[in-house]
Each structure stands twice: as structure tokens, then as C-alpha cells.
PDB file of C-alpha atoms and ligand atoms in Angstrom:
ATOM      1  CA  UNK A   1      -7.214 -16.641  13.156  1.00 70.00           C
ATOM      2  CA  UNK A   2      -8.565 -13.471  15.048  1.00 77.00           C
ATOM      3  CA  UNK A   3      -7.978 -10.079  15.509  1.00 91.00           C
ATOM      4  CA  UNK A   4      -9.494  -7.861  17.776  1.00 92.00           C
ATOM      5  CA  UNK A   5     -10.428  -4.239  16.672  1.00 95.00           C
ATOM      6  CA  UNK A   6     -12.512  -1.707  17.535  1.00 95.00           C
ATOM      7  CA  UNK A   7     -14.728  -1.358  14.829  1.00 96.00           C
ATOM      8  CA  UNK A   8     -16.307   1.777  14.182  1.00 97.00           C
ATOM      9  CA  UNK A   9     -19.962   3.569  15.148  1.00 96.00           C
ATOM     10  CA  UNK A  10     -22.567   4.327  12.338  1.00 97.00           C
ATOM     11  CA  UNK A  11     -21.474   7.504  13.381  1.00 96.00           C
ATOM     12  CA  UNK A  12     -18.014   7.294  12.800  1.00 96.00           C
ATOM     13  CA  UNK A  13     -18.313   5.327   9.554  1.00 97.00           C
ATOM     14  CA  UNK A  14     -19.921   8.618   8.490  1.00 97.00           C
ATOM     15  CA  UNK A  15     -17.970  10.644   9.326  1.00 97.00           C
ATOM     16  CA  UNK A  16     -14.732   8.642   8.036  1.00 97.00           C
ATOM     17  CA  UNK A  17     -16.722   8.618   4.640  1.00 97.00           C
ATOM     18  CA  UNK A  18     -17.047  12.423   4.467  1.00 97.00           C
ATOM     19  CA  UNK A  19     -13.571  12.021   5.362  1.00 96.00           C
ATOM     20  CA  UNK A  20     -12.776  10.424   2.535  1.00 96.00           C
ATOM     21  CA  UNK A  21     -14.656  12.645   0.373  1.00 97.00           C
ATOM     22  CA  UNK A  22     -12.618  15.591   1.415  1.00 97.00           C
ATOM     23  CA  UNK A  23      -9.759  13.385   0.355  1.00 97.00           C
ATOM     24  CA  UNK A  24     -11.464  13.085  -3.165  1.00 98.00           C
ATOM     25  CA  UNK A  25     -12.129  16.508  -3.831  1.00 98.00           C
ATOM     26  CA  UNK A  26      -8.127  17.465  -2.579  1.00 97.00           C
ATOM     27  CA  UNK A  27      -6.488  14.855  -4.922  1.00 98.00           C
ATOM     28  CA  UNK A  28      -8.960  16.463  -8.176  1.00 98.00           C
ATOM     29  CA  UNK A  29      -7.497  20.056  -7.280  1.00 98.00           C
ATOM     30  CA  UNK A  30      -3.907  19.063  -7.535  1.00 98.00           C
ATOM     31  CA  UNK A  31      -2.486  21.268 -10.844  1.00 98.00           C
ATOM     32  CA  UNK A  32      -1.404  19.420 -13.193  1.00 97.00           C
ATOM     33  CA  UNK A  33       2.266  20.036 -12.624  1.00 98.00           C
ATOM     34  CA  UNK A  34       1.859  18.385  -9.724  1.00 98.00           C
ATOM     35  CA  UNK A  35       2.437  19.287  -5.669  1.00 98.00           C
ATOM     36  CA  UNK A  36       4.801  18.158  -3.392  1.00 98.00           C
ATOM     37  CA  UNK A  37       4.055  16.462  -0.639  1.00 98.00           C
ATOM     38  CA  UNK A  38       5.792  15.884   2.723  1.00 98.00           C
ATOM     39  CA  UNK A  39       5.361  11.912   4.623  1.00 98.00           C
ATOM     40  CA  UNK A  40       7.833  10.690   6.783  1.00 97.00           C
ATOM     41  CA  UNK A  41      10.847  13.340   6.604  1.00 96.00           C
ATOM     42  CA  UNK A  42       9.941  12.596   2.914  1.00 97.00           C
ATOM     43  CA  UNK A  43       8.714  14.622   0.159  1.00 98.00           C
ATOM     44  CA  UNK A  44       7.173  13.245  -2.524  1.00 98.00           C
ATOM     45  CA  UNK A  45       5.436  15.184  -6.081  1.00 98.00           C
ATOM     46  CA  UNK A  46       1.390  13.990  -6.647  1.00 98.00           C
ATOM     47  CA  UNK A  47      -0.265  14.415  -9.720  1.00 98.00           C
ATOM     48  CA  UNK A  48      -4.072  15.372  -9.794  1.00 98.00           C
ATOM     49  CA  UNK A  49      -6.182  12.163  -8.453  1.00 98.00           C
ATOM     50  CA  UNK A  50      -2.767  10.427  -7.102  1.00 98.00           C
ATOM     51  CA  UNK A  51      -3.543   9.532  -3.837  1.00 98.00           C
ATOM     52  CA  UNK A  52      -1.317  11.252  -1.046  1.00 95.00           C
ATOM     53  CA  UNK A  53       1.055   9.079   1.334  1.00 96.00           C
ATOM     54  CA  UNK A  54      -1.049   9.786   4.220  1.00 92.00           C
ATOM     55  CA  UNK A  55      -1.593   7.819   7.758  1.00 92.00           C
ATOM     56  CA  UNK A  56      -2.981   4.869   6.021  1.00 93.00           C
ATOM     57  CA  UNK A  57       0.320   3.360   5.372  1.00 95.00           C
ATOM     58  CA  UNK A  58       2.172   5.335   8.299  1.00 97.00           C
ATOM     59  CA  UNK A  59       2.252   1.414  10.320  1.00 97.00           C
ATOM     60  CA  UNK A  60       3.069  -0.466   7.654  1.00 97.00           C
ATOM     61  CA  UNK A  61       6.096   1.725   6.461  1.00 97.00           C
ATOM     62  CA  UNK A  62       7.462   1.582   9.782  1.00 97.00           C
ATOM     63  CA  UNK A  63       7.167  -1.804  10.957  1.00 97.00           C
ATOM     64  CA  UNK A  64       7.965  -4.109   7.353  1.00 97.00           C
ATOM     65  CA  UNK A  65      11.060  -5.443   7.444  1.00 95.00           C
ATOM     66  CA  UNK A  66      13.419  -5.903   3.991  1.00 93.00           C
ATOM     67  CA  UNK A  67      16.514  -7.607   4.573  1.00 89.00           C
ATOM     68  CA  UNK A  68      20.123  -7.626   2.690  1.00 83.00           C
ATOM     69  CA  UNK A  69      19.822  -8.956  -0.743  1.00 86.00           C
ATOM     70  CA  UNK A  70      15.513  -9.031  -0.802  1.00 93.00           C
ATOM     71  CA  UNK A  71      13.758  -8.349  -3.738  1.00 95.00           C
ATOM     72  CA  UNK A  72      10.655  -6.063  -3.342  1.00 97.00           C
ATOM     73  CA  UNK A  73       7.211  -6.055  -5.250  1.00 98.00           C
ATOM     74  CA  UNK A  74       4.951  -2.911  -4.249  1.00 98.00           C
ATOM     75  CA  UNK A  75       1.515  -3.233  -5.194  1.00 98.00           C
ATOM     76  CA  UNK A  76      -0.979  -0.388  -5.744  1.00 98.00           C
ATOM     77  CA  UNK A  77       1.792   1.898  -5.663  1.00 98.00           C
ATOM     78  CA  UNK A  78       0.203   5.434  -5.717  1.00 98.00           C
ATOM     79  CA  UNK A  79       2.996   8.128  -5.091  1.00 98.00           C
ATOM     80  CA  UNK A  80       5.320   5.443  -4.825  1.00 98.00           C
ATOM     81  CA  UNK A  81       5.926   6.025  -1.378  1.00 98.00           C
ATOM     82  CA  UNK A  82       6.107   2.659   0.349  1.00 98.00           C
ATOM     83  CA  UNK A  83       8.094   1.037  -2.791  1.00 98.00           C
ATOM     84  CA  UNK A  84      10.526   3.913  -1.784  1.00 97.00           C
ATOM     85  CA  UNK A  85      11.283   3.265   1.496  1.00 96.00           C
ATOM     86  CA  UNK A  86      12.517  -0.215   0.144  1.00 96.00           C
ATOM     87  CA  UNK A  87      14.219   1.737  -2.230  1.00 95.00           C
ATOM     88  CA  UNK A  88      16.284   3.926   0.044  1.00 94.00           C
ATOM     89  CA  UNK A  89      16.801   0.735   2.337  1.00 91.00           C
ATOM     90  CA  UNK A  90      18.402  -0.706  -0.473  1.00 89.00           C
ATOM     91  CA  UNK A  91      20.301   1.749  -1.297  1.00 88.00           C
ATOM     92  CA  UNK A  92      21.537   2.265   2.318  1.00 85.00           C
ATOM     93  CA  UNK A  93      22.306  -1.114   1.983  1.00 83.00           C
ATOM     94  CA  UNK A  94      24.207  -0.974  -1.324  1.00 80.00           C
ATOM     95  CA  UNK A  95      25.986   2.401   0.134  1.00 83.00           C
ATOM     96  CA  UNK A  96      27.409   0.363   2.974  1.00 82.00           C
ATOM     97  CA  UNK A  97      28.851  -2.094   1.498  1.00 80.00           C
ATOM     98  CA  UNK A  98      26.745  -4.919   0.416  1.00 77.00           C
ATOM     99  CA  UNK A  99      26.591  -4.685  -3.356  1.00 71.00           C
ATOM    100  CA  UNK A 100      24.078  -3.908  -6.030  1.00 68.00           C
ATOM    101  CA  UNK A 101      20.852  -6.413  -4.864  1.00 69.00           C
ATOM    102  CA  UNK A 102      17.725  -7.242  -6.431  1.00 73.00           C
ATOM    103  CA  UNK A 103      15.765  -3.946  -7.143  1.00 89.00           C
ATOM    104  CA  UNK A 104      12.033  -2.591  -6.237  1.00 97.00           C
ATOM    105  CA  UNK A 105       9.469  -3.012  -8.846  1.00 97.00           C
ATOM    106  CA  UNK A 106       6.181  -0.819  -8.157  1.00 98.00           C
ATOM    107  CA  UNK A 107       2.863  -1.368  -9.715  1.00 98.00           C
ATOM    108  CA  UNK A 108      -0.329   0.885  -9.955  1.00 98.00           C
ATOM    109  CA  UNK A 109      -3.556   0.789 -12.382  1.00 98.00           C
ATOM    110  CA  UNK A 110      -3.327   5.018 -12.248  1.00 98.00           C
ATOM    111  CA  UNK A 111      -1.723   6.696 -14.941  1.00 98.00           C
ATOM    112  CA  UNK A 112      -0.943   9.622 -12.819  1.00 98.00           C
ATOM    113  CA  UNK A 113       0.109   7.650 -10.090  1.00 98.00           C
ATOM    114  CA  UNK A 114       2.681   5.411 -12.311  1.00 98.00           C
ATOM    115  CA  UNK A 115       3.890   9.098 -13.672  1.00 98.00           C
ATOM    116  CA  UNK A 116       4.106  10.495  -9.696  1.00 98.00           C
ATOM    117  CA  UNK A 117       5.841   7.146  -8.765  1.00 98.00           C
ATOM    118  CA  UNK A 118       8.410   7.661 -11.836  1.00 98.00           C
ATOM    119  CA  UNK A 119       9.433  11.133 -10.920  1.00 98.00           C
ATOM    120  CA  UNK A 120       9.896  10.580  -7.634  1.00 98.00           C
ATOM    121  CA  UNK A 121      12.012   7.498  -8.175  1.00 98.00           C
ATOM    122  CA  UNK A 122      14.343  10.452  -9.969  1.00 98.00           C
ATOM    123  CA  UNK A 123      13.426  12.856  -7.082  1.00 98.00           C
ATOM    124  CA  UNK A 124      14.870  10.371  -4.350  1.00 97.00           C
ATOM    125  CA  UNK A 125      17.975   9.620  -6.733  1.00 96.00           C
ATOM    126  CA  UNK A 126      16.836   5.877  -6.069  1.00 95.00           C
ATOM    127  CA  UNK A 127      16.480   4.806 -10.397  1.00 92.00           C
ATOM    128  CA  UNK A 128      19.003   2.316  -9.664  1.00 91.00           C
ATOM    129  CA  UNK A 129      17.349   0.201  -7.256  1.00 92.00           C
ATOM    130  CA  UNK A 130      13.408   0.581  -8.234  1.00 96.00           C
ATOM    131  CA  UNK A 131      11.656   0.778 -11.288  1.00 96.00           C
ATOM    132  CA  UNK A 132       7.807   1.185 -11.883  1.00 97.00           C
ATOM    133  CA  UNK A 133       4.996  -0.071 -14.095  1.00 97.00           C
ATOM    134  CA  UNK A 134       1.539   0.486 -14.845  1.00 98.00           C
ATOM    135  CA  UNK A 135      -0.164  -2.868 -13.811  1.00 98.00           C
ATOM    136  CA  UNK A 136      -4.448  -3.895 -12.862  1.00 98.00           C
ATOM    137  CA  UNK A 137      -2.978  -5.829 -10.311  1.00 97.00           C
ATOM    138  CA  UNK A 138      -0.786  -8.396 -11.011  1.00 97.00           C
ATOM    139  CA  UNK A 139      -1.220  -8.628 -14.705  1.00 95.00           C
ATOM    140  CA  UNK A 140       1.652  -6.597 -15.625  1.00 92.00           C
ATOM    141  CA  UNK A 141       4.347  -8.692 -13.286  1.00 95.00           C
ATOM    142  CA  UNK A 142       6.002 -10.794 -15.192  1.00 93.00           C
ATOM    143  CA  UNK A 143       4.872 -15.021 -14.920  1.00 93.00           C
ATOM    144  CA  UNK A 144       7.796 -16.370 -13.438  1.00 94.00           C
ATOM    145  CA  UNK A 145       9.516 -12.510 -11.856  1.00 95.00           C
ATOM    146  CA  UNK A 146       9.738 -13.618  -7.704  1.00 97.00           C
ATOM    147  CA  UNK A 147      10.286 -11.491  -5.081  1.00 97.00           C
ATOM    148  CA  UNK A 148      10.937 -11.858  -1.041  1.00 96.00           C
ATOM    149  CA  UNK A 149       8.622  -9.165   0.542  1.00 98.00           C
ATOM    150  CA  UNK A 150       5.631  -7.956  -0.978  1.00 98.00           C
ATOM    151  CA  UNK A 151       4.084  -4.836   0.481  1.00 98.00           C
ATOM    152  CA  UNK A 152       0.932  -2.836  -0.405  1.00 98.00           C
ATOM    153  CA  UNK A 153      -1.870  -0.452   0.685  1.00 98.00           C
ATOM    154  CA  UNK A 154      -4.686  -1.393  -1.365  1.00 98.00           C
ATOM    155  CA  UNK A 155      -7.760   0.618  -1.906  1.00 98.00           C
ATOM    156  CA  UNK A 156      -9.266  -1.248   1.447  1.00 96.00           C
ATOM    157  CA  UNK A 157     -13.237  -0.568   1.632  1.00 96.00           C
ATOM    158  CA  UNK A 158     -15.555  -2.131  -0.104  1.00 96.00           C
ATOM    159  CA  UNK A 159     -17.944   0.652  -1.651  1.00 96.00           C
ATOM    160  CA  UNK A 160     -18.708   1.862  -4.958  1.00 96.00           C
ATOM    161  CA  UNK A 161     -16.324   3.560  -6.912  1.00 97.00           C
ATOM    162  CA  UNK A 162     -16.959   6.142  -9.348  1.00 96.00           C
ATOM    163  CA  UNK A 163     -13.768   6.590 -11.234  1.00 97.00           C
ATOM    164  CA  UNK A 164      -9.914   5.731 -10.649  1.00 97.00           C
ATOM    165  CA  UNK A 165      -9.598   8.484  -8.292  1.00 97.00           C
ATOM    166  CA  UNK A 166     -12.395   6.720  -5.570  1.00 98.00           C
ATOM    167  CA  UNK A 167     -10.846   3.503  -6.938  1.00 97.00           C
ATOM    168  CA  UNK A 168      -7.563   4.598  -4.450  1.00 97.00           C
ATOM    169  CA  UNK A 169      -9.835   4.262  -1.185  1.00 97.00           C
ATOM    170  CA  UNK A 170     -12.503   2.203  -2.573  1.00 98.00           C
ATOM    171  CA  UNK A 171     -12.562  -1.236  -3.890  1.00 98.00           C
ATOM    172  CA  UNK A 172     -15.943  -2.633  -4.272  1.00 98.00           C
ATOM    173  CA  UNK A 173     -16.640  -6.349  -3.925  1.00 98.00           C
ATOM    174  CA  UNK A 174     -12.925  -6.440  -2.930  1.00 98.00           C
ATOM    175  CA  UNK A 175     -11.987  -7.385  -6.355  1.00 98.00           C
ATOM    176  CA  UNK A 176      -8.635  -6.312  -6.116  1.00 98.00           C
ATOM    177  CA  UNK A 177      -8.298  -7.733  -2.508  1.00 98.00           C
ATOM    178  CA  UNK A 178      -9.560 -11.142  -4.418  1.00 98.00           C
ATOM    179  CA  UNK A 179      -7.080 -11.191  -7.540  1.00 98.00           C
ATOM    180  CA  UNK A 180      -4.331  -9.922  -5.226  1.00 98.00           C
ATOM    181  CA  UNK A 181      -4.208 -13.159  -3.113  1.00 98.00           C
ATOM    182  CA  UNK A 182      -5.873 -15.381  -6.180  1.00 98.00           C
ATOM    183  CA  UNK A 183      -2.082 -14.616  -7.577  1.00 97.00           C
ATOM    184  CA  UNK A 184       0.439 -13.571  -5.176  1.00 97.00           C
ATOM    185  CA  UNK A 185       1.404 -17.097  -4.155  1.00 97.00           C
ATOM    186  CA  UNK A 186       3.315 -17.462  -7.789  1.00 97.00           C
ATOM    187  CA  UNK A 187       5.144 -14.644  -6.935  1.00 98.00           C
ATOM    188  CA  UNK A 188       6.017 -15.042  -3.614  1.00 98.00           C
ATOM    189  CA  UNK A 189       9.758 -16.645  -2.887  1.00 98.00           C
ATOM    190  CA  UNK A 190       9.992 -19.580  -0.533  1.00 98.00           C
ATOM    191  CA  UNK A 191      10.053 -18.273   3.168  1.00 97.00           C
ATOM    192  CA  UNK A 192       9.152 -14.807   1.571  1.00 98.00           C
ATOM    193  CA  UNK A 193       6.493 -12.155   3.292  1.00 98.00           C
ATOM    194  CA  UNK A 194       4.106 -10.076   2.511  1.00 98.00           C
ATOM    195  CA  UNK A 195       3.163  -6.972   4.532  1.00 98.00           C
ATOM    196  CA  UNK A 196      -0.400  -5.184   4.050  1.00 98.00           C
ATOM    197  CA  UNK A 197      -2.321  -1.930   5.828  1.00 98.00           C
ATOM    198  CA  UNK A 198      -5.760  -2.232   6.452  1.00 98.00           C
ATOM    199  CA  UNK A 199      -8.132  -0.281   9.067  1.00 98.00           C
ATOM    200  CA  UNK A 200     -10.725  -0.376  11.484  1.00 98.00           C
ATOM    201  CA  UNK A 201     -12.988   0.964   8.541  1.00 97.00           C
ATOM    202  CA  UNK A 202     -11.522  -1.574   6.061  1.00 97.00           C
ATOM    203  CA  UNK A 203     -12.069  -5.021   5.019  1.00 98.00           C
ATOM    204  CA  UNK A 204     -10.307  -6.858   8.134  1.00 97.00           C
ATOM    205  CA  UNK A 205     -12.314  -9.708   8.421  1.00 97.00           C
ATOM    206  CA  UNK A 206     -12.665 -10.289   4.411  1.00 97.00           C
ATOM    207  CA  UNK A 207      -8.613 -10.369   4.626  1.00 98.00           C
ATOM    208  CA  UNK A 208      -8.407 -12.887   6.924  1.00 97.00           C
ATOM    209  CA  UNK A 209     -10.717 -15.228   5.446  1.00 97.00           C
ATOM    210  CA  UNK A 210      -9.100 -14.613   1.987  1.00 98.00           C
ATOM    211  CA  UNK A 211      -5.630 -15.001   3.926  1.00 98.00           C
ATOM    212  CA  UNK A 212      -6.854 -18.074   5.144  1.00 97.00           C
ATOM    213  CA  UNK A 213      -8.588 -19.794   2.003  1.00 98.00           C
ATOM    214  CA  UNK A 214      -4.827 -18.969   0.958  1.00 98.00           C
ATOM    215  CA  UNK A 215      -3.427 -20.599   3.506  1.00 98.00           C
ATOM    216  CA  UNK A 216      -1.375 -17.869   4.761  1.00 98.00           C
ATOM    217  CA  UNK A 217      -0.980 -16.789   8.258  1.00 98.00           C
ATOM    218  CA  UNK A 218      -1.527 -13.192   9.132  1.00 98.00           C
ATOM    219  CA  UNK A 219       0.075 -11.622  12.437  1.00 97.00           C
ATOM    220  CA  UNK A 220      -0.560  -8.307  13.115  1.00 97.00           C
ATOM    221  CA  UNK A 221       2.727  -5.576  13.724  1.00 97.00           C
ATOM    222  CA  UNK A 222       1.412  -2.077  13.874  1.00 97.00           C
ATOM    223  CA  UNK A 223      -1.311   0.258  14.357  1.00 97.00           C
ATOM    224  CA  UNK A 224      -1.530   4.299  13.669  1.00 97.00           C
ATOM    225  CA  UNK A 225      -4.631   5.649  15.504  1.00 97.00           C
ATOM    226  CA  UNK A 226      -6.140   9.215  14.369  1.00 96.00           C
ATOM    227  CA  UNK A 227      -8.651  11.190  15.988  1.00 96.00           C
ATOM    228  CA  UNK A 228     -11.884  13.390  14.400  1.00 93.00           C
ATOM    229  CA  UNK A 229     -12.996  10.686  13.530  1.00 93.00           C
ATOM    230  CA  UNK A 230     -11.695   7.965  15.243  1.00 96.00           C
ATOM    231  CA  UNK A 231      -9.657   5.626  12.500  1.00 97.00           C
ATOM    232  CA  UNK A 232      -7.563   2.756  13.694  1.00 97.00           C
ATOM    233  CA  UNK A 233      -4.897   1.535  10.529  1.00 98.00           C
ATOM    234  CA  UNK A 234      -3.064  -1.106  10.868  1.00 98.00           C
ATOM    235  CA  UNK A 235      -0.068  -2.807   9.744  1.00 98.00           C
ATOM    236  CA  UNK A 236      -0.384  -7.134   8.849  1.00 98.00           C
ATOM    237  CA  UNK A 237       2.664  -9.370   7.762  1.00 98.00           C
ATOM    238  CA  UNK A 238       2.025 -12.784   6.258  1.00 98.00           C
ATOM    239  CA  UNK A 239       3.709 -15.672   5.899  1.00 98.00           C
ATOM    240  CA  UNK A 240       2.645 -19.162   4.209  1.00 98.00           C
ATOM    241  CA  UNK A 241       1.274 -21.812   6.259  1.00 97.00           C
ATOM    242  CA  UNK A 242       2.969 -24.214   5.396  1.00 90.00           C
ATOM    243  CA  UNK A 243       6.376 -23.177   5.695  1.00 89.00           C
TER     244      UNK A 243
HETATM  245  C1  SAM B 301      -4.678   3.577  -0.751  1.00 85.65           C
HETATM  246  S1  SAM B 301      -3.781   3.970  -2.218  1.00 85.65           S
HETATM  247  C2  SAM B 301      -2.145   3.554  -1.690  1.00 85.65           C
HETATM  248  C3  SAM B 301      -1.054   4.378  -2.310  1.00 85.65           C
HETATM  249  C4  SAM B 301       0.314   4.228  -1.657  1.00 85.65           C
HETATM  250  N1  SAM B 301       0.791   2.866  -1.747  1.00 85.65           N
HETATM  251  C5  SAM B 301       0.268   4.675  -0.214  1.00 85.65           C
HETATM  252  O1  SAM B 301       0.356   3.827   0.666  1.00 85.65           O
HETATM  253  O2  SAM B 301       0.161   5.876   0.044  1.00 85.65           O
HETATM  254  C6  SAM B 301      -4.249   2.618  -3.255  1.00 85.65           C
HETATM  255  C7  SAM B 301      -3.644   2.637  -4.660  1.00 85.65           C
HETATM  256  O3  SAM B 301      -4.132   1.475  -5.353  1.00 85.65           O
HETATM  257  C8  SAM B 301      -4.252   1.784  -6.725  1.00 85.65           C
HETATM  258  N2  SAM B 301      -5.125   0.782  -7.346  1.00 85.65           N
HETATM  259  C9  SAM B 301      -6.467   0.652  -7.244  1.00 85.65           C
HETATM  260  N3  SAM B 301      -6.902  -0.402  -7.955  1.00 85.65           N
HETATM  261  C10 SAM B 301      -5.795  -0.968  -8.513  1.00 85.65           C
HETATM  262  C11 SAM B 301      -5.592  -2.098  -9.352  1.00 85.65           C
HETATM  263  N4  SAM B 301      -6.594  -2.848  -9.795  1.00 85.65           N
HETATM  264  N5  SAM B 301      -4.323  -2.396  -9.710  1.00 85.65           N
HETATM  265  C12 SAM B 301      -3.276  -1.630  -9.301  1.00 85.65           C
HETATM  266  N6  SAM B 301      -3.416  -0.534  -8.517  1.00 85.65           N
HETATM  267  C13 SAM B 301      -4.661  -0.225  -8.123  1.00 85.65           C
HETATM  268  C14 SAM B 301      -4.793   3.195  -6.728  1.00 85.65           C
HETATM  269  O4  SAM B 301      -4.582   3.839  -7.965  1.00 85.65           O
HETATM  270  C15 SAM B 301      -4.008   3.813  -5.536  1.00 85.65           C
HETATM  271  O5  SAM B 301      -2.837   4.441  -6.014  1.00 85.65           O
END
């Protein structure tokens, strides 16, 4: 399996660093009663160090699919913004007609984020239909709890990470990358998907090969470019191989 990408300059790596930086230093001066945010028509309340929804996970949000009746897990959860788009698709869903389905469950290592995530489930007057946990990973979903899609944005470059607040861009040695597919197949229902964001800056190339050791397939659906610097993020749906 390939993709094609344009991978960025020393220059632009740089640059995206600093980027990130900036990021840093905006999610430490949150107050500590929070902020709201505005993502997609959207607004969602951070907590200081809670990573913003941002352009990272702009592809990903629009192009997964959840279908009638699918249960969601969310992974690395942040704000809780992806987990609530299933949310509100479920309870669209439920709204029209199709009866109370299998509910969201959200997941982040972040204190702050898990409290973020919580109030905005009650913000988006979604509690029905999603319900969050603090989680390293996978160790807080329950052996044995299944679910048709899986989505997350996980902390995608691998560089050093001083505390939980680097720990939402950076993951180093891809540690979470490797216990997220060294355990995602036991919670995966047959047929089910799993849709990821990564970028040009990211660990593409690790993903596949992890994907691959896995034996899923990866195929790629979206891609959000932004300029000053140039960042390319994508959107990545997988399905087993041997389905
Ligand atoms: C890039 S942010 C994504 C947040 C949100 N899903 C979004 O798309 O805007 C990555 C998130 O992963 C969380 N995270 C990092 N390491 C984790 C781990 N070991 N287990 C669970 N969550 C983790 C961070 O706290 C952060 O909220």
C-alpha cells in the first residue's frame, strides 16, 4: 500500500513546529473556566491545555461515515469534538425516527480534556447518545465492549513531549500509534471501520506499515490543505483485510 504526499521542506517542518508551539503556549493561557470555541458551525468549551478542534481533524469529520444503528468509539478525544459529530448524527438519527441506537463512548488520557468533552456532551444536549471516559488508550474500554466505526485524531508526530499538553500533537516513538492498533482489532465489529487524520508532517508512512503488520487496509478519503506554512491533513478509513 502507497500513498502519495507531498512531504514537507526542512523549512516548512520548521516552521510547522513553531507552529505548533504557538499552539502550546494558546492552550496554557486558556482560564480555567474555560473558553469557547467555534469548529464547524460548532462551539465547543476548552479547558487550559485541551487541545482546540482545529484543521487537523477538519477531513476526517467530514468525510467518516456512521450509519443507522452503529456504535462509535472515539479515541484521544480532546474537546470531544469528533465523538460529537457521531453524537448529533445519532441523534438526528434517533429524532427521525429510527430509535434509541448504540451510543458514543469517547476516550482521552487528559483530565481537562475528559472534563471539556463532559460539558460539552451537556452543551450539545447529546448525554443520551455519548458518554466519556478518561482512558491511556485503550485501557479503560471495556474487554469485550465492540463498536462499528472507530474514529480518532491522535497526537500524530513523533517528537518529544514534555508534558500532557505537547502529548496532544506529539507522540514520541509512536507509542500510542503502536498500542492503538496492538488493540483495536478486539474491539472492532465484523465488517466495522475505523477512520484516522494524519498529515503531511505526521507519521504517514509509520501508519501504513503498522496498518499493514495489522492487516488492515487503509484508503485514503480526504485532505484539508492550509497555507503559512504549507500543512497537508488528511483523512484515512480502514477496513480489515480479510474481510
Ligand atoms: C490531536 S488531539 C485530538 C483532539 C480531538 N479529537 C480533535 O480532533 O480535535 C490528540 C488528543 O489525544 C490525547 N492523547 C494523547 N495521548 C493519549 C493516550 N495515551 N490516550 C488517550 N488520549 C491521548 C490528547 O490528550 C489529545 O486530546
Amino acid at each position: 500500500m502507497t500513498f502519495n504526499f507531498r512531504r514537507p521542506t526542512p523549512k516548512e517542518m520548521e516552521a510547522i513546529l513553531e507552529e505548533r508551539q504557538r499552539m502550546f503556549q494558546r492552550f496554557r493561557e486558556v482560564p480555567i473556566e474555560g473558553e469557547m470555541v467555534e469548529w464547524r458551525n460548532r462551539s465547543y468549551l476548552v479547558y487550559p491545555g485541551v487541545f482546540w478542534p482545529h484543521a487537523d481533524s477538519i477531513a476526517l469529520a467530514e468525510y467518516y461515515v456512521v450509519k443507522p444503528g452503529e456504535s462509535v468509539l472515539d479515541l484521544c478525544t480532546g474537546s470531544g469534538n469528533l465523538a460529537l459529530e457521531s453524537a448529533h448524527k445519532i441523534s438526528d438519527l434517533y429524532h427521525s425516527g429510527y430509535g434509541f441506537g448504540p451510543r458514543v463512548i469517547a476516550v482521552d488520557i487528559n483530565p481537562n480534556a475528559v472534563r471539556s468533552a463532559r460539558d460539552n456532551v451537556l452543551l450539545h444536549a447529546v448525554s443520551p447518545f455519548m458518554e466519556v471516559r478518561e482512558s491511556d488508550g485503550l485501557r479503560d474500554v471495556i474487554p469485550g465492549e465492540m463498536f462499528d466505526v472507530i474514529t480518532g485524531n491522535l497526537p500524530f508526530t513523533d517528537h518529544p513531549a514534555g508534558d500532557l499538553v505537547e502529548g496532544t500533537m506529539y507522540d514520541p516513538g509512536l507509542h500510542v500509534w503502536r498500542d492503538f492498533f496492538g488493540g483495536i482489532d478486539s474491539h472492532l465489529n465484523p465488517g466495522g471501520r475505523i477512520y484516522l487524520a494524519n498529515a503531511n508532517f505526521g507519521c504517514i508512512d509509520e501508519m501504513f506499515d503498522l496498518a499493514s503488520d495489522h492487516r488492515f487496509n487503509v484508503r485514503h478519503i480526504g485532505t484539508n490543505v492550509l497555507e503559512d506554512p504549507h500543512r497537508e491533513f488528511y483523512a484515512f478509513e480502514l477496513t480489515r483485510m480479510d474481510e
